[in-house]
Coordinates of C-alpha atoms in Angstrom, one line a residue:
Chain A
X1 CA -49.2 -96.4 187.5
X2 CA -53.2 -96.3 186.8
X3 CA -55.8 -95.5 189.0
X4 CA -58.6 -97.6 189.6
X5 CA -61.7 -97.0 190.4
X6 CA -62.9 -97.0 194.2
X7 CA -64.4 -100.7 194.6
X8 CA -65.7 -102.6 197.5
X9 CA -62.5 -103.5 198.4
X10 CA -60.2 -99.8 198.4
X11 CA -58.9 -98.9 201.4
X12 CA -60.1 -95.5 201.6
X13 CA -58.6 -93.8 204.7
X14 CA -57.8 -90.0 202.7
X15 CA -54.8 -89.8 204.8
X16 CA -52.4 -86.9 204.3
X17 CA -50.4 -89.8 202.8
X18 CA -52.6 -90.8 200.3
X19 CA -52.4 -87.1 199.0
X20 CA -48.4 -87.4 198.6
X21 CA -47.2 -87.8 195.3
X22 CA -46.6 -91.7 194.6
X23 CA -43.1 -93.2 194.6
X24 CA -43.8 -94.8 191.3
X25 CA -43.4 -91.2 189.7
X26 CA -40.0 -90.7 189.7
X27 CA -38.8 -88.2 187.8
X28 CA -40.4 -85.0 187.2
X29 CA -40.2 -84.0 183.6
X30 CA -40.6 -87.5 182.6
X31 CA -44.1 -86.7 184.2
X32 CA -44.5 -83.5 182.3
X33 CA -43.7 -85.0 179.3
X34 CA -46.1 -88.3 179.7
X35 CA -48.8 -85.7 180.4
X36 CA -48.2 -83.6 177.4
X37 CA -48.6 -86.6 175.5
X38 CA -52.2 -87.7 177.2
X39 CA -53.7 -84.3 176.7
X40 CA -52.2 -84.2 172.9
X41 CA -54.2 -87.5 172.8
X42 CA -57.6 -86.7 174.7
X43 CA -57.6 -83.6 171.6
X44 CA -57.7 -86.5 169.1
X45 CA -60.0 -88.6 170.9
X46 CA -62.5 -85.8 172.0
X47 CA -62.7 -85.2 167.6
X48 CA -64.1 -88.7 167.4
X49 CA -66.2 -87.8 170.5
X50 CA -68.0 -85.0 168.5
X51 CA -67.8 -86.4 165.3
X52 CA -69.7 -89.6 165.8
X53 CA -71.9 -88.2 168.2
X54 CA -72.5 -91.6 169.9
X55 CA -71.9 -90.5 173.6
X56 CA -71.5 -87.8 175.9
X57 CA -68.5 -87.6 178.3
X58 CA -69.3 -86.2 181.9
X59 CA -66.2 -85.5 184.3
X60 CA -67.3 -84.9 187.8
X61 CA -64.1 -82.7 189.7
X62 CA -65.2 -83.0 193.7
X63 CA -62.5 -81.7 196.1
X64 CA -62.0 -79.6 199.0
X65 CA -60.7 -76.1 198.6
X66 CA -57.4 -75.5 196.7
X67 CA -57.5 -79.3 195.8
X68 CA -56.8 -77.9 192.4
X69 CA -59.9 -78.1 190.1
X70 CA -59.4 -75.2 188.6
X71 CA -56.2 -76.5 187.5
X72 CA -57.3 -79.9 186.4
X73 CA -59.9 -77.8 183.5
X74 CA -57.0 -75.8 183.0
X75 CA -54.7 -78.6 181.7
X76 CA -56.0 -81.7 181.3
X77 CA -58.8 -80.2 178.3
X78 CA -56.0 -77.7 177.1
X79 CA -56.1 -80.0 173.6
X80 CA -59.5 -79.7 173.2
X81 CA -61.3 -77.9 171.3
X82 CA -63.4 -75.6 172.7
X83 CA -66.7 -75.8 171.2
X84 CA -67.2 -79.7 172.5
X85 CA -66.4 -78.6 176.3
X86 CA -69.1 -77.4 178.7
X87 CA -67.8 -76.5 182.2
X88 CA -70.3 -75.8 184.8
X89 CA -69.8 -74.4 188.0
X90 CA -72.0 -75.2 190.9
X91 CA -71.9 -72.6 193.8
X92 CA -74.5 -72.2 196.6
X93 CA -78.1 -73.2 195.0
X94 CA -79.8 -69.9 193.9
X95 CA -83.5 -69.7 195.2
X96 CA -85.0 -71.3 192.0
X97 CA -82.6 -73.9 192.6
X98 CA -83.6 -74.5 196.4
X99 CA -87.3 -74.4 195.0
X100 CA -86.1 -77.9 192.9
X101 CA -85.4 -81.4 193.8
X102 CA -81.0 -81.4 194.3
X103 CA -80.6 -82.7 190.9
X104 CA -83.2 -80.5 188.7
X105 CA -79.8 -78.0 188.1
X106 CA -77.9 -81.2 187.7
X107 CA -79.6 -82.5 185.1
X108 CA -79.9 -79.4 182.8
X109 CA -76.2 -79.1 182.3
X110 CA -75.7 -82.8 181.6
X111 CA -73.9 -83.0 178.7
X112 CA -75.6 -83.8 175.1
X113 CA -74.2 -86.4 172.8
X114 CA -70.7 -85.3 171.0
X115 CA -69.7 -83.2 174.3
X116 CA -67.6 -83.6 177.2
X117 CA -69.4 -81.7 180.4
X118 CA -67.2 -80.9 183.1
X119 CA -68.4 -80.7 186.5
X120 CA -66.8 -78.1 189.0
X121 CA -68.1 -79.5 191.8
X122 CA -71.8 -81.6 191.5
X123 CA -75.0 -82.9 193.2
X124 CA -72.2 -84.6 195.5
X125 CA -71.9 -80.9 197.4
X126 CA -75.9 -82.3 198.7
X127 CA -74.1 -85.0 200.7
X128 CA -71.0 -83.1 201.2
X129 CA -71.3 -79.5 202.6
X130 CA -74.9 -80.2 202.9
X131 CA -74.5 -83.0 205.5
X132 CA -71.4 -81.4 207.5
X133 CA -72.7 -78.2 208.1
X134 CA -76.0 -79.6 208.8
X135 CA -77.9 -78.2 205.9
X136 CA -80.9 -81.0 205.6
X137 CA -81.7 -83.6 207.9
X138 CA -79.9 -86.7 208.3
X139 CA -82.9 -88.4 206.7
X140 CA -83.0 -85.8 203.3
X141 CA -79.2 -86.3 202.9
X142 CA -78.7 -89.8 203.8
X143 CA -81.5 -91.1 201.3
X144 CA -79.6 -89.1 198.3
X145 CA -76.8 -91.6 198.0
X146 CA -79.2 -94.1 196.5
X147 CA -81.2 -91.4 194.4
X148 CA -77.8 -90.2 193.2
X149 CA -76.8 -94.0 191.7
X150 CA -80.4 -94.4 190.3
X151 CA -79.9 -90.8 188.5
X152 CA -76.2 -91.5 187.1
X153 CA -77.7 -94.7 185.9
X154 CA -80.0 -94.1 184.0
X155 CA -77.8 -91.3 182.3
X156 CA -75.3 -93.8 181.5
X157 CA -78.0 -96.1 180.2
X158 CA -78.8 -93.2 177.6
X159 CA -75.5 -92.4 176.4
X160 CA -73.5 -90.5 179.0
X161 CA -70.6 -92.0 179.9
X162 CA -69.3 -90.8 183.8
X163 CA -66.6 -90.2 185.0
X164 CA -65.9 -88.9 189.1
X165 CA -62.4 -87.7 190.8
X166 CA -62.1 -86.9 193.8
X167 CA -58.6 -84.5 194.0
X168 CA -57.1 -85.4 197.6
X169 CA -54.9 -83.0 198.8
X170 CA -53.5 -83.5 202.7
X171 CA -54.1 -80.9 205.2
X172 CA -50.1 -79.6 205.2
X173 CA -50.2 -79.1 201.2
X174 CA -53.9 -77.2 201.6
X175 CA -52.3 -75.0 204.2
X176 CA -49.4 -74.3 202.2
X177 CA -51.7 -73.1 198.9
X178 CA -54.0 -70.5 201.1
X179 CA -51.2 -69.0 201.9
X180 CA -49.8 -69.0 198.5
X181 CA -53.7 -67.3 197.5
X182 CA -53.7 -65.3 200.2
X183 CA -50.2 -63.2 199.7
X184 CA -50.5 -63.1 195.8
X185 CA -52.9 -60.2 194.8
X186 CA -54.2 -61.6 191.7
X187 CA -55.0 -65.1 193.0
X188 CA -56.4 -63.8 196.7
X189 CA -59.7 -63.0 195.2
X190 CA -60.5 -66.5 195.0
X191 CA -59.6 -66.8 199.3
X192 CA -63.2 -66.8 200.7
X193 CA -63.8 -66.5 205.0
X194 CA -65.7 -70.0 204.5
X195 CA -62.7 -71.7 203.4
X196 CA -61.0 -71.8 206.7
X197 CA -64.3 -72.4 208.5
X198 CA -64.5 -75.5 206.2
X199 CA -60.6 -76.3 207.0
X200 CA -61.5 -76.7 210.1
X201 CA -64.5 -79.4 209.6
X202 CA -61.3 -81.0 207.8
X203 CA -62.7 -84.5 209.7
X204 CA -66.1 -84.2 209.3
X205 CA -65.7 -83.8 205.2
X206 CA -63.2 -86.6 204.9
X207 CA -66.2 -88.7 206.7
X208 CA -68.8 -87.3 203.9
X209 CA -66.2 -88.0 201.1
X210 CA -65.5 -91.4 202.3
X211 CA -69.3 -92.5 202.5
X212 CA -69.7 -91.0 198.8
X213 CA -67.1 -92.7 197.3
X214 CA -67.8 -96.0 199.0
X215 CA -72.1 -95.5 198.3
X216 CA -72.1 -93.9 194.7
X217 CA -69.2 -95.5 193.2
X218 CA -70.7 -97.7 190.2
X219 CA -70.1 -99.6 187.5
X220 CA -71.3 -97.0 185.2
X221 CA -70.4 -94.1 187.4
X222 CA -66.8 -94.9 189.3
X223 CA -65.6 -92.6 191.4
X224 CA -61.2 -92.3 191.5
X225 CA -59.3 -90.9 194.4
X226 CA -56.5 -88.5 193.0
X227 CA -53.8 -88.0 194.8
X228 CA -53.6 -84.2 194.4
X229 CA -50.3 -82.7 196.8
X230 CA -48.7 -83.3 193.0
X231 CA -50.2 -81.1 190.1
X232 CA -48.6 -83.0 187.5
X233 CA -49.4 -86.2 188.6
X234 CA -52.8 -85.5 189.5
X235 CA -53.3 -84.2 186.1
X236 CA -52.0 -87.2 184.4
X237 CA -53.8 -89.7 186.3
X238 CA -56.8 -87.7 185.1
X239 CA -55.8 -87.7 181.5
X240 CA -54.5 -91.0 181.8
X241 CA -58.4 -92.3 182.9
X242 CA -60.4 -90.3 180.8
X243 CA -58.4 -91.3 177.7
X244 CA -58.3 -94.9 178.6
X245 CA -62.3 -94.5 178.7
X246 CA -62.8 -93.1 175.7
X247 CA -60.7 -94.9 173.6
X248 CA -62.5 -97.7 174.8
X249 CA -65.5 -96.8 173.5
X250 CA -64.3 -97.4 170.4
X251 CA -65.7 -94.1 168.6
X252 CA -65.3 -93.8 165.0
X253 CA -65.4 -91.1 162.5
X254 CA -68.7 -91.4 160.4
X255 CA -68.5 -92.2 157.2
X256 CA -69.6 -90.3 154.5
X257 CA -71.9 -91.6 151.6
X258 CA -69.4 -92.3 148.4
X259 CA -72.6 -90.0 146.1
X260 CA -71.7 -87.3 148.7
X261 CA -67.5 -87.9 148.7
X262 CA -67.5 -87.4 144.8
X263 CA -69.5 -84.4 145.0
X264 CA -68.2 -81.8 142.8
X265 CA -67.4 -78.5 144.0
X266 CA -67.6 -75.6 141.6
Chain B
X1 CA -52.7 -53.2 161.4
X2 CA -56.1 -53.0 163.4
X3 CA -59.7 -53.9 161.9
X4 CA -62.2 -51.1 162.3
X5 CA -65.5 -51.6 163.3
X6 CA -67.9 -51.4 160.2
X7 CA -68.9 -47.7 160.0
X8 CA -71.7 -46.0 157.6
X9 CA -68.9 -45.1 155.5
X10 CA -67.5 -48.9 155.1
X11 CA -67.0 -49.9 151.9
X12 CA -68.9 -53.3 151.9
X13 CA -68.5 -55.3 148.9
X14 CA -67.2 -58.0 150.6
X15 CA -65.7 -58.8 147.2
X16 CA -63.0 -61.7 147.2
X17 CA -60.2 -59.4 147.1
X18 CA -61.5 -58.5 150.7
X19 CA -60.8 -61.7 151.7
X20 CA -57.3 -62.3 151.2
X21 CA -54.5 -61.7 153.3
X22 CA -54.1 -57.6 153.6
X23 CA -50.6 -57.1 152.2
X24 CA -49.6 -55.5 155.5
X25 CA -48.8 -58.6 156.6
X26 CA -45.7 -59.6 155.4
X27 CA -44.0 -62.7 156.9
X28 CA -45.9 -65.8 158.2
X29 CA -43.8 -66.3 160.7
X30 CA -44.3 -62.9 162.2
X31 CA -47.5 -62.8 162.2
X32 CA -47.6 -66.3 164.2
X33 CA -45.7 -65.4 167.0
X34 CA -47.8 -61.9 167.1
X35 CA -50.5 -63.7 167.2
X36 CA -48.9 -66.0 170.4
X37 CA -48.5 -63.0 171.9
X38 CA -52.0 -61.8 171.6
X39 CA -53.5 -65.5 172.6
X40 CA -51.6 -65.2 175.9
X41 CA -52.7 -61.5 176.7
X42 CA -56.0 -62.4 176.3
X43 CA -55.4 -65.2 178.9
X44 CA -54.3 -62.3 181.3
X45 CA -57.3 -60.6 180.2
X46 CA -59.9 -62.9 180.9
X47 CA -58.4 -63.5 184.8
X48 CA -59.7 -59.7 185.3
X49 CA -62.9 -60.7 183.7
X50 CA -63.7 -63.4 185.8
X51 CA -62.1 -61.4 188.8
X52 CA -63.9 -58.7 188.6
X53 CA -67.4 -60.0 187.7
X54 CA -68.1 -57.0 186.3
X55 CA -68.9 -57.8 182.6
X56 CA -69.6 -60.5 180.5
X57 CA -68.2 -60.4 176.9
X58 CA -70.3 -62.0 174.2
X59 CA -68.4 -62.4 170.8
X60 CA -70.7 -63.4 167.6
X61 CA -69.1 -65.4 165.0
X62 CA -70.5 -65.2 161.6
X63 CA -69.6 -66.4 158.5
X64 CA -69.6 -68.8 155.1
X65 CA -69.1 -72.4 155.4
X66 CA -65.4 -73.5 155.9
X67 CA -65.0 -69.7 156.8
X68 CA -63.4 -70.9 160.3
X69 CA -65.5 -70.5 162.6
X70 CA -64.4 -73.6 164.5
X71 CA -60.8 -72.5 163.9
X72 CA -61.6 -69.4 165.4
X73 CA -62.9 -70.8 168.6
X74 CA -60.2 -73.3 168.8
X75 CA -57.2 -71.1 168.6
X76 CA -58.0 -67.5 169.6
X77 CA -59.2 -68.5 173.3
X78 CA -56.4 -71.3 173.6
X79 CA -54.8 -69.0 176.1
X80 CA -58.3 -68.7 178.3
X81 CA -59.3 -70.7 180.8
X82 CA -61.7 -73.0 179.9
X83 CA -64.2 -72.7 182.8
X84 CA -64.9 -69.2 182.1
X85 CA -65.4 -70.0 178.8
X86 CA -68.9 -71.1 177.1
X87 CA -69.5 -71.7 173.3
X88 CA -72.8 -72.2 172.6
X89 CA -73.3 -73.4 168.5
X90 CA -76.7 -72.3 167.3
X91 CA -78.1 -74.6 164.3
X92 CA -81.3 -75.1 163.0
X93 CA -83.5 -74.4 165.3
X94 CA -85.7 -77.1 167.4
X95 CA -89.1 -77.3 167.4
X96 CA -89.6 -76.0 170.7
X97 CA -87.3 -73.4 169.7
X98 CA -89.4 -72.4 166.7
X99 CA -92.2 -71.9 169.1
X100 CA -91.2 -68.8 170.7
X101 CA -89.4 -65.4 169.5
X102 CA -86.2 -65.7 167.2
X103 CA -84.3 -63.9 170.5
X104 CA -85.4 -67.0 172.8
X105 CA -82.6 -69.4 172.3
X106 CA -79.9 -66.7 172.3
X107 CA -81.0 -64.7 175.2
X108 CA -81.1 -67.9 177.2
X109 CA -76.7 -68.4 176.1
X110 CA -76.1 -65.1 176.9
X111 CA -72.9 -65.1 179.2
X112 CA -73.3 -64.1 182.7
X113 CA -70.8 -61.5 184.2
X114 CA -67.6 -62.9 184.6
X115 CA -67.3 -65.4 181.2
X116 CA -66.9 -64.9 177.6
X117 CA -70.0 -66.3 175.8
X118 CA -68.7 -67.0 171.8
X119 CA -71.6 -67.7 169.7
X120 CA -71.2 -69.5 166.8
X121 CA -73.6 -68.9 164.4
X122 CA -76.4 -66.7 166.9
X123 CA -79.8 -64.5 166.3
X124 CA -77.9 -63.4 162.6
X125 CA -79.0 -66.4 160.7
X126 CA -82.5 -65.2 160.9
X127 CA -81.5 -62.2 158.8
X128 CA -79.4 -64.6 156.6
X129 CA -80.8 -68.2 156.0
X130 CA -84.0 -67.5 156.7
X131 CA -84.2 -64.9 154.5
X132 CA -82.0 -66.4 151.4
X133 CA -83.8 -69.3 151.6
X134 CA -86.7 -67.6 152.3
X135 CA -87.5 -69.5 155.2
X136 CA -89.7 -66.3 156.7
X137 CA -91.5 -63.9 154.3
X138 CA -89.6 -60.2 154.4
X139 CA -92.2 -58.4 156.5
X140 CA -90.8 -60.5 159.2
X141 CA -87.1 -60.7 158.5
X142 CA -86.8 -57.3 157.9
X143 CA -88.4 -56.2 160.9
X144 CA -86.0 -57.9 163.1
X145 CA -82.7 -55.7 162.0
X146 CA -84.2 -52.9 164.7
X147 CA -85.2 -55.8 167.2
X148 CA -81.7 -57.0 167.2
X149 CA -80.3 -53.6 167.9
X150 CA -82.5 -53.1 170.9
X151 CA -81.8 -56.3 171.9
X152 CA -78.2 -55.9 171.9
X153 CA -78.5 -52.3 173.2
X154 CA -79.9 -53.7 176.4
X155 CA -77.9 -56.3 176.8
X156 CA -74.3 -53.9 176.5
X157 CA -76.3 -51.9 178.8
X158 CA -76.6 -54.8 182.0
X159 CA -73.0 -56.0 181.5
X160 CA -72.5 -57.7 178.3
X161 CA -69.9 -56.3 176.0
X162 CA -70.3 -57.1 172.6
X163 CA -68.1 -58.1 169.6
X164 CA -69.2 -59.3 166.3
X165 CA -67.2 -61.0 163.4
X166 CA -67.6 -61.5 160.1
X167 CA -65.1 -64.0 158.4
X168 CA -64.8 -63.4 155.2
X169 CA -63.6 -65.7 153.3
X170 CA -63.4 -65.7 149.5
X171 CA -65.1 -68.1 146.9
X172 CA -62.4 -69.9 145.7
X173 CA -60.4 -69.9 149.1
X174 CA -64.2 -71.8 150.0
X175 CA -63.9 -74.1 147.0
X176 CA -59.8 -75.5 148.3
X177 CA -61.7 -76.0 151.9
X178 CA -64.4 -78.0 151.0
X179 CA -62.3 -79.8 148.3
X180 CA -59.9 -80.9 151.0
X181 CA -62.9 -81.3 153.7
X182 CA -64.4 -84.4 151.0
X183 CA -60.5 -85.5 151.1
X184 CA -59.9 -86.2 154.6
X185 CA -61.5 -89.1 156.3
X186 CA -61.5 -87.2 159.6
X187 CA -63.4 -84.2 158.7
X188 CA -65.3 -85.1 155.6
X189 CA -68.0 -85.8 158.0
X190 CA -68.7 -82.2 158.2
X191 CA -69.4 -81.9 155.0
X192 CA -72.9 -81.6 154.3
X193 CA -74.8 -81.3 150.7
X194 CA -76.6 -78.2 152.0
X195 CA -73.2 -76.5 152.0
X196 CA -72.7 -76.4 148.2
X197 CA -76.4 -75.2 148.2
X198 CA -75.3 -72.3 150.4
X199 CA -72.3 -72.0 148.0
X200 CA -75.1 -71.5 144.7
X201 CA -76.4 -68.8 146.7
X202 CA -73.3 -66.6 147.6
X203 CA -74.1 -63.4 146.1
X204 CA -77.9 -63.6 147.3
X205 CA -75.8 -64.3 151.4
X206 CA -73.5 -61.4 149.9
X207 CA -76.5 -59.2 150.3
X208 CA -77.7 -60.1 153.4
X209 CA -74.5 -60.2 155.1
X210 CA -74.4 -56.5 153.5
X211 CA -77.4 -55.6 155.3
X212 CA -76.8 -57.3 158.0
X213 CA -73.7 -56.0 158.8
X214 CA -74.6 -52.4 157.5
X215 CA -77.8 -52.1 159.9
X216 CA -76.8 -54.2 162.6
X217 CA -73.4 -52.1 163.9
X218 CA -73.6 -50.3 166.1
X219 CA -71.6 -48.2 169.0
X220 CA -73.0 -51.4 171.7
X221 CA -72.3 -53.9 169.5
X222 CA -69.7 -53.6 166.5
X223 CA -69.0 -55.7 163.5
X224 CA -65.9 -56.2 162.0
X225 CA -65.3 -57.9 158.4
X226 CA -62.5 -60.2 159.1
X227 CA -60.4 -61.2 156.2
X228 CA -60.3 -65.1 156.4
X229 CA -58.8 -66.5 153.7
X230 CA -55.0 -66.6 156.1
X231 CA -55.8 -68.3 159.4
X232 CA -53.2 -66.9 161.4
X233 CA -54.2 -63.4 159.6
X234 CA -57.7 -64.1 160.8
X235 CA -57.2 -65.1 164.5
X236 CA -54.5 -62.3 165.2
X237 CA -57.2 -59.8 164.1
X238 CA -59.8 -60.9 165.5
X239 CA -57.9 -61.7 169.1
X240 CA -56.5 -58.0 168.9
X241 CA -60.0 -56.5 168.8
X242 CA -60.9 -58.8 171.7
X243 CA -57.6 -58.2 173.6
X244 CA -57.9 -53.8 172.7
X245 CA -61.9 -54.1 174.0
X246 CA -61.5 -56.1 177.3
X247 CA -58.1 -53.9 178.2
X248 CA -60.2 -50.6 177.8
X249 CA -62.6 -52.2 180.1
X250 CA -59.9 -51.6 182.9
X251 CA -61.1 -54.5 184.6
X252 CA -59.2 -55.1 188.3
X253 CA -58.7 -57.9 190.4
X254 CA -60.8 -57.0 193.9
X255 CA -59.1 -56.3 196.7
X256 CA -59.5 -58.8 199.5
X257 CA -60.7 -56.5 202.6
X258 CA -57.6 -56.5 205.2
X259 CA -59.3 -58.1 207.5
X260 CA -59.1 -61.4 205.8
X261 CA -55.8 -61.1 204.4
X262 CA -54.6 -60.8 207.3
X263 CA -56.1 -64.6 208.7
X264 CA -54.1 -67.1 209.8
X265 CA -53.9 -70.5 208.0
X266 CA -53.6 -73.2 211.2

């Protein structure tokens, strides 16, 4: 099973079913073992990713709390190397930031050629959290969606190829993970107050999620829903996309000029 | 065994013999799952770090071409997780780089509290290139030794911790690298002609990696002169500084206030 990417078409309810790990993944270690494989393989494509220097990579990871993205940068870029992986973090917009247009912050961390940039949440947070808890107008938020699509295009246009998951997790599997965080003293750190406020908009964000799926999901900017209750499988049908994408890019190791390959070395 | 920070007693040659595997080390195999061991700690480690968000840790990597470097990054912080994690590779500076101070560029990468910054290549090559190849007249590279220890001093004294390494690799153990670098058709494309330029040069770097490293360690920000010619030598060394440093930080997960433990997940 592959995911594709949200069209015109997908049924996008984000029911507590949708979360649920699909019936076509049987077996458990067989999933283990088909995701070991896909991150062995993202390693060897991410070299050809920095060696021909062609195009960036830019994974956008949206979810609500506990979703697991955390997780997903855990695993799915474990067979990288390091030095070609940018992660970035977006929290509550510092003042600078608020003293910006929403995607001034965006657009400094965007990737360069040769790298994959990994997004820990995005400029979607300005029609997510921004929208629920009422932190712009209507008008400011609702005009992004376009602004958003005209951004990511023009990014892709100059060589940064985009790639956005949404991690859906249901409501019982959530629960079940804040209390897992909240009894185990080295994770509880990461339980915030806000997290149950949020919990309880649980409506409200599966409304903004479903408009910015169905509004910003592009040709060159798709957005995939994740089923998420299921680490593995989440984490393979991650793997399983981005590889897919980049081996279709078809990137190839730059050759070197033959007066340079019979240099001799003393 | 441990490396030692470079002292002003440090015998310095950085002679070849230097380089090579300390006899100390006796079977590979040992060593590797030592190493393992050390790669995972430092995972455990770096959960306080970005817990606590009391320090940043900045580690400098210096050395020859082919001195590993890039192996270095890749295998060392394999245990870490990635999105505390940020590499920044310095090379010849831009234009807009050249127009302000040599500490510019790096002062922007430093690591915020919370991450480990590794620097590959950093503010050191204007002390080295620039002054083999002349790039600056002395007046100006010599001056900057002191500017670099101030820097540094202030930075260990807002929250960075600092680690520098050396890898030092020998001559001819440089020579097999690059020989098999031309060979492979997925990595001669780092091979650049300016290398074996560098490689003419390597008593005049000798020096000023002498200097360098002599002037430039200090109590707030150590070398160490890591011998590189073994890998699995290299990174073990080099991860057991990292690993001894952070653990005398005592860093501790914070303690959620009762209050909120105590919550109820509906």
């Amino acid at each position: 099973m592959n995911l594709r990417p949200v069209g015109p078409r997908t049924r996008l309810t984000l029911s507590d079913r949708d979360a649920r790990r699909p019936p076509a993944f049987g077996d458990r270690d067989a999933v283990k073992s088909l995701l070991a494989r896909e991150v062995e393989r993202l390693g060897h494509l991410q070299e050809r990713l920095i060696a021909s220097k062609a195009r960036a990579l830019l994974v956008v990871l949206q979810g609500r709390d506990a979703s697991g993205k955390d997780g997903v940068i855990r695993t799915v870029f474990d067979g990288c190397n390091p030095l070609g992986v940018r992660v970035t973090s977006f929290g509550v917009p510092t003042e600078l930031e608020r003293s910006h247009d929403f995607l001034w912050r965006i657009h400094a961390a965007v990737p360069p050629r040769g790298y994959i940039g990994i997004f820990n949440r995005s400029h979607y947070e300005d029609v997510l959290v921004v929208r629920v808890r009422r932190l712009a107008p209507r008008r400011v938020w609702s005009a992004r969606y376009a602004q958003i699509n005209d951004f990511e295009r023009m990014l892709s246009l100059n060589g940064v190829t985009i790639l956005k998951f949404f991690l859906h997790v249901s409501r019982e599997e959530q629960r079940e993970r804040f209390i897992d965080r909240l009894h185990d003293p080295e994770e509880n750190w990461k339980f915030r107050a806000g997290d149950l406020e949020d919990r309880k908009l649980w409506s409200a964000y599966t409304r903004a999620y479903r408009d910015a799926l169905r509004k910003c999901s592009t040709p060159w900017a798709p957005w995939y829903v994740v089923p998420a209750d299921s680490k593995t499988v989440r984490n393979y049908l991650i793997t399983r996309v981005i590889n897919e994408t980049l081996s279709g890019l078809r990137l190839r190791f730059p050759r070197l000029a033959p007066e340079v390959r019979r240099l001799r070395v003393d």
